[in-house]
Coordinates of C-alpha atoms in Angstrom, one line a residue:
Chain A
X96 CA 147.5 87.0 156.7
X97 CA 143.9 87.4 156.6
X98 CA 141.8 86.1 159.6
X99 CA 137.7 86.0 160.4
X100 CA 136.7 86.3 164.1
X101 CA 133.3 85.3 164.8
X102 CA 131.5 86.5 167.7
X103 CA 129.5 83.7 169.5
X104 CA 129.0 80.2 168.8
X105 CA 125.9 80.1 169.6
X106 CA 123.4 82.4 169.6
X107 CA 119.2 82.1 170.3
X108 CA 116.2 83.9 169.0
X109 CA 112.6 83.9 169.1
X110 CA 110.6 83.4 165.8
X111 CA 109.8 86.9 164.5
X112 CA 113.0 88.7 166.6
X113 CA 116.0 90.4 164.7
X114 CA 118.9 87.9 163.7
X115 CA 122.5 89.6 164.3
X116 CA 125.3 87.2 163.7
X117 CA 128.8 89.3 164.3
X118 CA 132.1 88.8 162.0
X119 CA 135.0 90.6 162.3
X120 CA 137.9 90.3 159.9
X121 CA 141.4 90.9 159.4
X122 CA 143.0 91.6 156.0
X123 CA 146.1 93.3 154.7
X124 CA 144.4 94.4 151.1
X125 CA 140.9 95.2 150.6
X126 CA 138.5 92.4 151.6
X127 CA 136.2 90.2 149.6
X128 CA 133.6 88.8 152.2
X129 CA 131.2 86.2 152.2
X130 CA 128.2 84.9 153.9
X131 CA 127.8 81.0 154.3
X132 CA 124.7 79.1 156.0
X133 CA 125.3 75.1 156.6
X134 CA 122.0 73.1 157.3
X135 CA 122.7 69.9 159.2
X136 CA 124.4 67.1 157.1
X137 CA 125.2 69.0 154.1
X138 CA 127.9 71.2 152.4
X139 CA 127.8 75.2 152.6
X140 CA 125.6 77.4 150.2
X141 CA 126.5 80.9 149.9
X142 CA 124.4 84.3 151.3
X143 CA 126.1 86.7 150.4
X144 CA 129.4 88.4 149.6
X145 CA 130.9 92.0 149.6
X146 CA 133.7 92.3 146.9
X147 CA 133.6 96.4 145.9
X148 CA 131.2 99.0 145.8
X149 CA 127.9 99.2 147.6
X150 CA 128.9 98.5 151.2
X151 CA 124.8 97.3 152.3
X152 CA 124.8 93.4 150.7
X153 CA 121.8 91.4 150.3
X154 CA 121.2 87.3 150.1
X155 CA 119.2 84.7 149.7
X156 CA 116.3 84.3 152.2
X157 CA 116.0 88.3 153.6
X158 CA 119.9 88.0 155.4
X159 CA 121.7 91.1 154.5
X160 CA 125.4 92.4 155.9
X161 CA 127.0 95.7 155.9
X162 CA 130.5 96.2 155.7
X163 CA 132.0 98.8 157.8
X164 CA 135.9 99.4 157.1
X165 CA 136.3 101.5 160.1
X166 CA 135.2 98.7 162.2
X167 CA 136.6 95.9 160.3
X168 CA 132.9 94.2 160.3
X169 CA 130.8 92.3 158.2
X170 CA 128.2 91.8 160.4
X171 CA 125.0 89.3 159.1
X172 CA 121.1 90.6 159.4
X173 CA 117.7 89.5 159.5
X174 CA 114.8 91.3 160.6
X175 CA 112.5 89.1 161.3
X176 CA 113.6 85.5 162.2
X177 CA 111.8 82.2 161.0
X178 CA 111.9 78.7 162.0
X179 CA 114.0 78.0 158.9
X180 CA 117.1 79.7 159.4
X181 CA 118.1 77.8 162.6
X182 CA 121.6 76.7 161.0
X183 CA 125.2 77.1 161.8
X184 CA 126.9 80.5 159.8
X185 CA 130.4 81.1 158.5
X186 CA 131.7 84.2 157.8
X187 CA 134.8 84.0 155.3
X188 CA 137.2 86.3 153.8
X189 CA 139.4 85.6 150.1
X190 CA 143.3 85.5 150.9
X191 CA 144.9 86.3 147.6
X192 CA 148.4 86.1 147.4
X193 CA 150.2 85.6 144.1
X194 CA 148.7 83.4 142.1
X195 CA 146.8 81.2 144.4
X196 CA 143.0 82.1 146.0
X197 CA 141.4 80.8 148.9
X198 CA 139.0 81.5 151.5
X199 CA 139.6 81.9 155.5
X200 CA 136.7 80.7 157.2
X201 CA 135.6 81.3 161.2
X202 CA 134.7 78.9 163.9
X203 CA 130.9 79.8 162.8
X204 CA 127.9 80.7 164.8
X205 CA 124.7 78.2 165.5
X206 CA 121.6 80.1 165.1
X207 CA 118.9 78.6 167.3
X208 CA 115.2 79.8 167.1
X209 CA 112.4 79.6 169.2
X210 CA 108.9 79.1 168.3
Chain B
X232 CA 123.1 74.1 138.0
X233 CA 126.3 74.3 139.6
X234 CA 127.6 71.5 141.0
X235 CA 130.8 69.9 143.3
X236 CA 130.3 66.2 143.8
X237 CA 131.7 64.1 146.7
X238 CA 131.7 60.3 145.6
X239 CA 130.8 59.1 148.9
X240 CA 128.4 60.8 152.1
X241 CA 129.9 58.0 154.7
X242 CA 133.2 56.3 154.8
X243 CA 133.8 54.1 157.9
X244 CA 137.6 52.9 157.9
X245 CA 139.6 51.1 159.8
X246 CA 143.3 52.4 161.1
X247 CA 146.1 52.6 159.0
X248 CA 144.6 52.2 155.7
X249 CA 144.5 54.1 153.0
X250 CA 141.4 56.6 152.5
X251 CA 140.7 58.3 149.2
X252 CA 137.6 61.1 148.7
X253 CA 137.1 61.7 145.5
X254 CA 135.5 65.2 144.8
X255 CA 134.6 66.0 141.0
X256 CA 133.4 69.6 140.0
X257 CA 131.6 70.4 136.6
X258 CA 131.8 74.6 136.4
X259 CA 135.3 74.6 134.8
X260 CA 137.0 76.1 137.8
X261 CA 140.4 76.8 138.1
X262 CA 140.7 76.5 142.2
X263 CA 139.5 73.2 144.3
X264 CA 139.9 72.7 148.0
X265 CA 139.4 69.8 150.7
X266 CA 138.7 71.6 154.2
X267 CA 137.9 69.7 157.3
X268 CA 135.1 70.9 159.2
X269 CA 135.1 70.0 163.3
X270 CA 133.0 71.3 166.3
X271 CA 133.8 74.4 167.7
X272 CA 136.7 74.3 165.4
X273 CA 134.8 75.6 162.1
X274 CA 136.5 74.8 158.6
X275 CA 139.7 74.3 158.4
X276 CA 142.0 74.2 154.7
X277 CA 143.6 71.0 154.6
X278 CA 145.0 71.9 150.6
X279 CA 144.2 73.4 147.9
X280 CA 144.8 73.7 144.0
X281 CA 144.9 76.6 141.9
X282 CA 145.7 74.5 138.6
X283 CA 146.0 70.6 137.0
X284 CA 149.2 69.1 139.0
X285 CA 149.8 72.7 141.0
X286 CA 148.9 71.9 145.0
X287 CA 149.5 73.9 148.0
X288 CA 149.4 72.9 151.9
X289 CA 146.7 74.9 154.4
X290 CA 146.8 75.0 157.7
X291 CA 146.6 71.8 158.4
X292 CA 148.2 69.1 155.7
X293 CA 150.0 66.7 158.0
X294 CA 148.8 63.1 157.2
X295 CA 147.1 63.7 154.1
X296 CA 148.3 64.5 150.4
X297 CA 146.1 65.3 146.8
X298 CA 146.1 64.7 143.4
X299 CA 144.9 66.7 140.2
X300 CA 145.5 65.1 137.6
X301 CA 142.5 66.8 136.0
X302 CA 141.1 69.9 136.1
X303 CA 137.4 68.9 137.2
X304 CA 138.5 66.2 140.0
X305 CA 140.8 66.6 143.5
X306 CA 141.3 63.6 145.5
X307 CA 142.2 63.8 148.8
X308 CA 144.2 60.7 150.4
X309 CA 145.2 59.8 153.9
X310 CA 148.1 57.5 153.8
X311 CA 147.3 55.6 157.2
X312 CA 144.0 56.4 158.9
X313 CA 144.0 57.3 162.2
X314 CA 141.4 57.9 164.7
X315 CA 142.0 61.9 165.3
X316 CA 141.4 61.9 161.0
X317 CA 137.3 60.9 162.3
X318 CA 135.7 64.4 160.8
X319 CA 133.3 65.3 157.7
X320 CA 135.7 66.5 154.7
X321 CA 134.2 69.1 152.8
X322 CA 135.5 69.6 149.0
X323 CA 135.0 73.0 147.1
X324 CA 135.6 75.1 144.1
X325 CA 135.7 78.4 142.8
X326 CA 137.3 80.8 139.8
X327 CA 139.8 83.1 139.4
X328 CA 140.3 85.9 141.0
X329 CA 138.5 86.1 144.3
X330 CA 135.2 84.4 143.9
X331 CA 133.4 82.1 145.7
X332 CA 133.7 78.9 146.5
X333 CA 130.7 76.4 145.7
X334 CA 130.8 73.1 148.0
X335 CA 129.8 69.9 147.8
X336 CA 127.9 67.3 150.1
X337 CA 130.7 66.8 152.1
X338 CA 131.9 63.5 153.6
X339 CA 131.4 62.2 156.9
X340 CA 134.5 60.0 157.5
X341 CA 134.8 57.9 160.6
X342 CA 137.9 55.9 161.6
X343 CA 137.9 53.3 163.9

């Protein structure tokens, strides 16, 4: 079965510094992976996703993730962080099996920054 | 725009009743889901529906059953409340094959 392992539940940057939230996943077919950013009291809204082809993603807001099959990663990037994006982050991967479709979320990461 | 809808944003209830959330989605989507999100604990799939009637348990269905009875609405029911059901409930969709999922509000239950 498919799995997500996120790396850190918290992490903490300055305003300005390079965001790297880590997600590793497990998956028994070829991953589709996705991005999620929850600001406090409401539901998720999407970043990104990998499904096929180019393996460098880019989102919403300057985030961008690479997937690396060799290292079973779909790790989450920002250059420069801003005041904006402090948030909690869930990686997620699709489980297909047979008919039925659903998505395997981590424990998520809180992104703190720092004027 | 896109949207999941979650009829209520609070719900205080009181032990051992019955709790319905009511989430409705308007993009025509075959798959709907009711996940429960703690601390430290991230989201968790409580069930899920890939078509009108069709339901399937997650990882964590004990005390709660669904209904579909249409293909835009999934209702999520806890027969008795109990205090350890306290959580925000988060409803999504999505469409076949593989896509992703689109969430609503969620709902910030609280049982006392």
């Amino acid at each position: 079965a498919q799995s997500v392992t996120q790396l850190g539940s918290h992490v903490s940057v300055s305003e300005g510094a390079l965001v790297l939230l880590r997600c590793n996943y497990s998956s028994s077919v070829p991953p589709y992976l996705f991005w999620y950013v929850q600001y406090p009291n409401q539901g998720l809204q999407l970043l990104l996703k990998y499904t096929t082809g180019a393996t460098l993603v880019k989102g919403i807001n300057g985030f961008e993730a690479e997937f690396k099959k060799s290292e079973t990663s779909f790790h989450l990037t920002k250059p420069s962080a801003h005041m904006s994006d402090a948030a909690e982050y869930f990686c997620a991967v699709s489980d297909r099996t047979y008919n039925t479709d659903k998505l395997i979320f981590g424990t998520g990461t809180r992104l703190q920054v720092f004027p | 725009d896109v949207k999941v809808t979650q009829s209520s944003r609070y719900l205080v209830k009181r032990t051992g009743e019955k709790v319905f959330l009511e989430c409705v989605q308007d993009m025509d989507h075959e798959n709907m889901f009711w996940y429960r999100q703690d601390p430290g604990l991230g989201l968790r799939l409580i069930y899920f529906s890939y078509d009108v009637k069709m339901k399937e348990k997650g990882d964590i269905p004990e005390g709660y059953s669904v209904s579909r009875e249409k293909k835009e609405r999934f209702s999520l029911i806890l027969e008795s409340a109990s205090t350890n059901q306290t959580s925000m409930y988060l409803c999504a969709s999505s469409s076949y094959p593989r896509n992703e999922a689109f969430f609503g509000q969620g709902t910030r239950l609280t049982v006392v």
